[in-house]
XYZ file of C-alpha atoms in Angstrom:
285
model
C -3.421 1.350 -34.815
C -1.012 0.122 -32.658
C -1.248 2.503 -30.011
C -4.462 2.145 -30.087
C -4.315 -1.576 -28.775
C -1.491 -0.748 -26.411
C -3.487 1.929 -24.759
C -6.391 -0.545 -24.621
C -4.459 -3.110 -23.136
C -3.108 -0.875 -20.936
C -6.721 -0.145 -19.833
C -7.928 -3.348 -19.156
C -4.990 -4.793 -17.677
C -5.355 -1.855 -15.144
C -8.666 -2.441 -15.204
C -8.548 -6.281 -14.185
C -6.031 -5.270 -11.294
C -8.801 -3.169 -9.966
C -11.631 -5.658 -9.928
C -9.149 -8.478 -8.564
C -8.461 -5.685 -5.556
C -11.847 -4.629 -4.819
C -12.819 -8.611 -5.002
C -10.352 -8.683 -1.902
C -11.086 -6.240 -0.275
C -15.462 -7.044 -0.354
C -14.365 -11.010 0.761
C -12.320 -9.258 3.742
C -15.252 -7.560 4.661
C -17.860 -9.805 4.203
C -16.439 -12.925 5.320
C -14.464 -11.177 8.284
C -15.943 -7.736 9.036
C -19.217 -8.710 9.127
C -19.489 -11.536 11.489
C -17.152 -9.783 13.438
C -19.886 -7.173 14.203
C -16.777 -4.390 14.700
C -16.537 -1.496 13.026
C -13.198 -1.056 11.916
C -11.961 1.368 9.542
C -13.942 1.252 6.572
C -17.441 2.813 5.405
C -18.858 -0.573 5.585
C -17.947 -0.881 9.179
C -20.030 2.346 9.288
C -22.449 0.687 7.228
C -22.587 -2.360 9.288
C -23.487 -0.144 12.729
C -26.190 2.152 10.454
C -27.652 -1.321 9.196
C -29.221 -2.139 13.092
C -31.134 1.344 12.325
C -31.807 1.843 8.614
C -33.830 -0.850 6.834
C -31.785 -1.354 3.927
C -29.321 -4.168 3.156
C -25.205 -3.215 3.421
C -24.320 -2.856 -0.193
C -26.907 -0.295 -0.106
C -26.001 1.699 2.722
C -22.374 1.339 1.852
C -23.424 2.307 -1.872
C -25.334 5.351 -0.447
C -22.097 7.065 1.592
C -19.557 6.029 -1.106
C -21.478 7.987 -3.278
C -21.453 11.093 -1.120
C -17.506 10.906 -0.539
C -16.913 9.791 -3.826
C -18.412 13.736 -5.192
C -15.737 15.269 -2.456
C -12.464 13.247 -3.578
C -13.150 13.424 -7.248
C -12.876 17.308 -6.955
C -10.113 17.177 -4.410
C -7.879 14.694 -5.587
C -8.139 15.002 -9.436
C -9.743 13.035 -12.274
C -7.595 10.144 -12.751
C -8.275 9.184 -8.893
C -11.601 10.117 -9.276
C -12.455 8.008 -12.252
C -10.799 4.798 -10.996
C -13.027 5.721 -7.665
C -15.769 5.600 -9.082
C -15.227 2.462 -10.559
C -13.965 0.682 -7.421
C -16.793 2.247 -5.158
C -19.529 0.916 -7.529
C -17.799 -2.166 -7.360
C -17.611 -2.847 -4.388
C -21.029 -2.967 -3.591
C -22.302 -5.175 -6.324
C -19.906 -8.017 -4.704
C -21.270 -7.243 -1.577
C -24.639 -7.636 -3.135
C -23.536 -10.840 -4.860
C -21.929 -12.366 -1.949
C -25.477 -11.397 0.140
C -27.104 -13.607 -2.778
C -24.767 -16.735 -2.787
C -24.370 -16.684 1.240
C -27.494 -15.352 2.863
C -27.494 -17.229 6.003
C -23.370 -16.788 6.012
C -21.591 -17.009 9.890
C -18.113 -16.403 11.037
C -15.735 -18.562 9.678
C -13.072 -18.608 12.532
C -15.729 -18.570 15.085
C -13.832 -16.027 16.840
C -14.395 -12.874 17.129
C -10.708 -11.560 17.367
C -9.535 -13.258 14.739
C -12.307 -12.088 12.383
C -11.129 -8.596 12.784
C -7.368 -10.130 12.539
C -8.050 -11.363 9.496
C -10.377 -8.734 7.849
C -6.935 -6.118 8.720
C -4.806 -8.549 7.030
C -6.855 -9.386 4.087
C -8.399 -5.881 3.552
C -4.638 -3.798 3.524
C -4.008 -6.180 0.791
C -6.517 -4.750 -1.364
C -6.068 -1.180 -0.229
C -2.424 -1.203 -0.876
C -3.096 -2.034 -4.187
C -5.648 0.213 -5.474
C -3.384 2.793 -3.262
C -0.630 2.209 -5.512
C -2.384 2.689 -8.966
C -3.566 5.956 -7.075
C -7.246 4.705 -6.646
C -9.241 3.771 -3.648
C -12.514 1.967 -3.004
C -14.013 4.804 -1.582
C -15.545 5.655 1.192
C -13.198 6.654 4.075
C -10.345 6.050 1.820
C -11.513 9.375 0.035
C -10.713 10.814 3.647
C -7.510 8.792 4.119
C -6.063 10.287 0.428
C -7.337 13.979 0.856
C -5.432 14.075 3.801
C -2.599 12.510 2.565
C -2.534 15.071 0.189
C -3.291 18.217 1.792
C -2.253 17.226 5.363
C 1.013 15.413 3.909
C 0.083 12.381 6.628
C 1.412 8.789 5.779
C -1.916 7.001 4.294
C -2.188 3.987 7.280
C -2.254 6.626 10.031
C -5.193 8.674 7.799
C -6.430 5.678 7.389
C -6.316 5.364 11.819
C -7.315 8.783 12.402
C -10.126 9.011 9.972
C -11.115 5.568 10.709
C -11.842 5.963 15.001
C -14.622 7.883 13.769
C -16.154 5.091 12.649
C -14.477 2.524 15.125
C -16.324 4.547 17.922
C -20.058 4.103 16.612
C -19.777 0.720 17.133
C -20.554 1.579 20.757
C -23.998 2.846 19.465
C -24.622 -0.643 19.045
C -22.093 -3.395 20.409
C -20.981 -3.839 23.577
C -17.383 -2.849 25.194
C -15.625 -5.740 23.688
C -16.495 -5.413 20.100
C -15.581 -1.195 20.314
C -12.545 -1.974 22.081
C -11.644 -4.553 19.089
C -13.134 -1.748 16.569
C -10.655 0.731 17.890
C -7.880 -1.174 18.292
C -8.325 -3.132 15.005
C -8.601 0.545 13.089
C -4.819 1.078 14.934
C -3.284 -1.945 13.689
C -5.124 -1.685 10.182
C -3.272 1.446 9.464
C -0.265 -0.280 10.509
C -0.406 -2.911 8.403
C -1.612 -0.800 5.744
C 1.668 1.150 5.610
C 4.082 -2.106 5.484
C 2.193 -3.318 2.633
C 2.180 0.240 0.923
C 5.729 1.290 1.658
C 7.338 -2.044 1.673
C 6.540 -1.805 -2.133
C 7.812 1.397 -2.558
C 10.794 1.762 -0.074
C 14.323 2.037 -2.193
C 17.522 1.645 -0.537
C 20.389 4.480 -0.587
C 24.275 1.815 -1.044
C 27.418 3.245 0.172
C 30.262 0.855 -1.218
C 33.673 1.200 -0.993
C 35.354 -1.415 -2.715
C 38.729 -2.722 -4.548
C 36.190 -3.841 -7.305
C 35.508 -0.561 -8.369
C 35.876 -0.461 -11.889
C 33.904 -4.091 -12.121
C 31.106 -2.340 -9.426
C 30.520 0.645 -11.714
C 30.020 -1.337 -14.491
C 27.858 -3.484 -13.072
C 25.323 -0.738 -11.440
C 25.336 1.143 -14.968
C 24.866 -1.967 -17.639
C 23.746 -5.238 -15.613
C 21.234 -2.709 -13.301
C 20.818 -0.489 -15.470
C 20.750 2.159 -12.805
C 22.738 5.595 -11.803
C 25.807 6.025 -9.353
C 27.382 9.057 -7.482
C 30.944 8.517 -7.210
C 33.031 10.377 -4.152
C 36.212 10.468 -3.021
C 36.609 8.870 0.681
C 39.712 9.329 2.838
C 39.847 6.773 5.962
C 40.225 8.351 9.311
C 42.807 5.687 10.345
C 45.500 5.725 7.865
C 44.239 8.166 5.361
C 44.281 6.267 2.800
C 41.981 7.558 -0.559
C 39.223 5.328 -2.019
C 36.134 6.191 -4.100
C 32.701 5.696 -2.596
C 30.051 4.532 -5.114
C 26.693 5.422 -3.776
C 23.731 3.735 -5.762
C 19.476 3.715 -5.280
C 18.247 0.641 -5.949
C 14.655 -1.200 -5.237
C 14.124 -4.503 -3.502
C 15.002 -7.082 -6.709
C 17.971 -4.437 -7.917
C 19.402 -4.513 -4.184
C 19.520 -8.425 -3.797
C 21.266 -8.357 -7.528
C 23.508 -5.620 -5.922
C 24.518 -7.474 -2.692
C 25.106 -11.113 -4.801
C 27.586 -9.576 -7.153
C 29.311 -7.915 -4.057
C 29.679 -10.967 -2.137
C 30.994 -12.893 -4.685
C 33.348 -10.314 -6.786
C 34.559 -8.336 -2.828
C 33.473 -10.173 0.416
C 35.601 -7.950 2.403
C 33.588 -4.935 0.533
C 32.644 -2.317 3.171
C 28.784 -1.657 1.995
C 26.412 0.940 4.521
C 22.521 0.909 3.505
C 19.801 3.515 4.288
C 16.063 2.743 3.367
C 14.798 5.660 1.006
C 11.165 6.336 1.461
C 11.207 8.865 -1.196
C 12.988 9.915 -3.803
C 14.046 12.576 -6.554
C 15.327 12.145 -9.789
C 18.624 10.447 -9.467
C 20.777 11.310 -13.105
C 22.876 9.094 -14.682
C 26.325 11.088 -14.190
């Protein structure tokens, strides 16, 4: 019985991080895309240019394409990314739909076109990154952006770029040089952007220390970090004298923990740092 409410719990608290991201990302492109008239990186900028020649309203437009790319990435990138798809891309529409009701007559809100688009790329990577990193999208050219991130092995913000200046580029169907130069240039910086917020939560960091607080360090990284250490013997070019080099993987809250202690047990510790952006099993030895 228990298990039974953890995995629901588990379910709707996943579930509720969803929503809140797709909510982010449809007020980034309602509020911002749209009165922006660009077309950047997204199926509803595609939707926006398709809108001045198909007499539907957005959500339904956007609706009708997620729909079609929705079929390819839930048999190309599996069923847990294709089930949380599904539920984001039908989301994302009815808030578009709702927002349509509550704001029909809605303008820019900046009154600049430039920094509508700025802040539709901040806003939207937001929501991406999140639904991103509980492998989900909302659909659309994200499908695009993931299948080649899987099969092509590309970093998701420049899928995001190349699959998006497709879409930046119809804008000149419609708008005039300005607003495709923006479109292009906003896709660019959107995958950008995109990538800071994805990796920045991901991104480890590889320590080197070499310390007279060794015993103290060790202890520390194994019982206060609870994480692993690699421990190698280090002979200094200068006077060749022997010390042990405790190398340790830590994420962003572990590595300010890490660096505190040092400062305050060994000042005079000599620490190098490498970012990790991926990593393999690291074993407790």
């Amino acid at each position: 019985m228990s298990d039974v409410k953890e995995k629901t719990g588990a379910v709707l608290r996943e579930t509720a991080v969803l929503t809140g991201a797709v909510a982010i990302i449809a007020v980034s492109v309602f509020f911002f895309l749209v009165p922006s008239h660009t077309s950047v990186s997204s199926i509803s900028g595609l939707g926006i240019v398709l809108s001045n020649f198909v007499p539907l309203p957005l959500s339904v437009i956007t609706m009708i394409l997620n729909v079609v790319l929705l079929i390819i990435g839930f048999f190309t990138c599996g069923r847990e990314f294709g089930a949380k798809t599904v539920y984001t891309s039908v989301l994302l529409p009815v808030f578009l739909g709702l927002f349509e009701k509550l704001f029909p007559e809605f303008g820019s809100m900046t009154g600049s076109q430039e920094l509508d688009v700025l802040c539709y790329i901040l806003v939207v990577s937001i929501g991406l990154s999140i639904l991103f990193n509980r492998n989900a999208s909302s659909g659309g050219l994200d499908i695009v952006a993931k299948i080649m991130n899987k099969y092509l092995h590309m970093e998701l913000g420049k899928a995001m770029s190349l699959s998006g200046m497709c879409v930046a580029l119809s804008a000149a169907l419609v708008y005039d040089k300005k607003t495709v130069v923006l479109s292009i240039l906003g896709t660019y910086f959107n995958g950008i952007v995109l990538d800071h917020f994805i990796f920045d939560n991901s991104i480890k960091r590889r320590v080197c220390i070499i310390t007279e607080k060794e015993e103290a360090l060790r202890q520390f990284i194994l019982h206060d970090l609870h994480s692993g250490a690699t421990m190698y013997e280090a002979i200094g070019a200068y006077n060749l004298e022997k010390h042990n080099e405790i190398i340790t993987i830590v994420d962003k809250s572990e590595y300010q923990k890490l660096m505190n202690f040092i400062n305050r047990e060994d000042p005079k510790a000599f620490v190098t740092i490498y970012n990790v952006a991926s990593m393999q099993y690291q074993p407790k030895i």
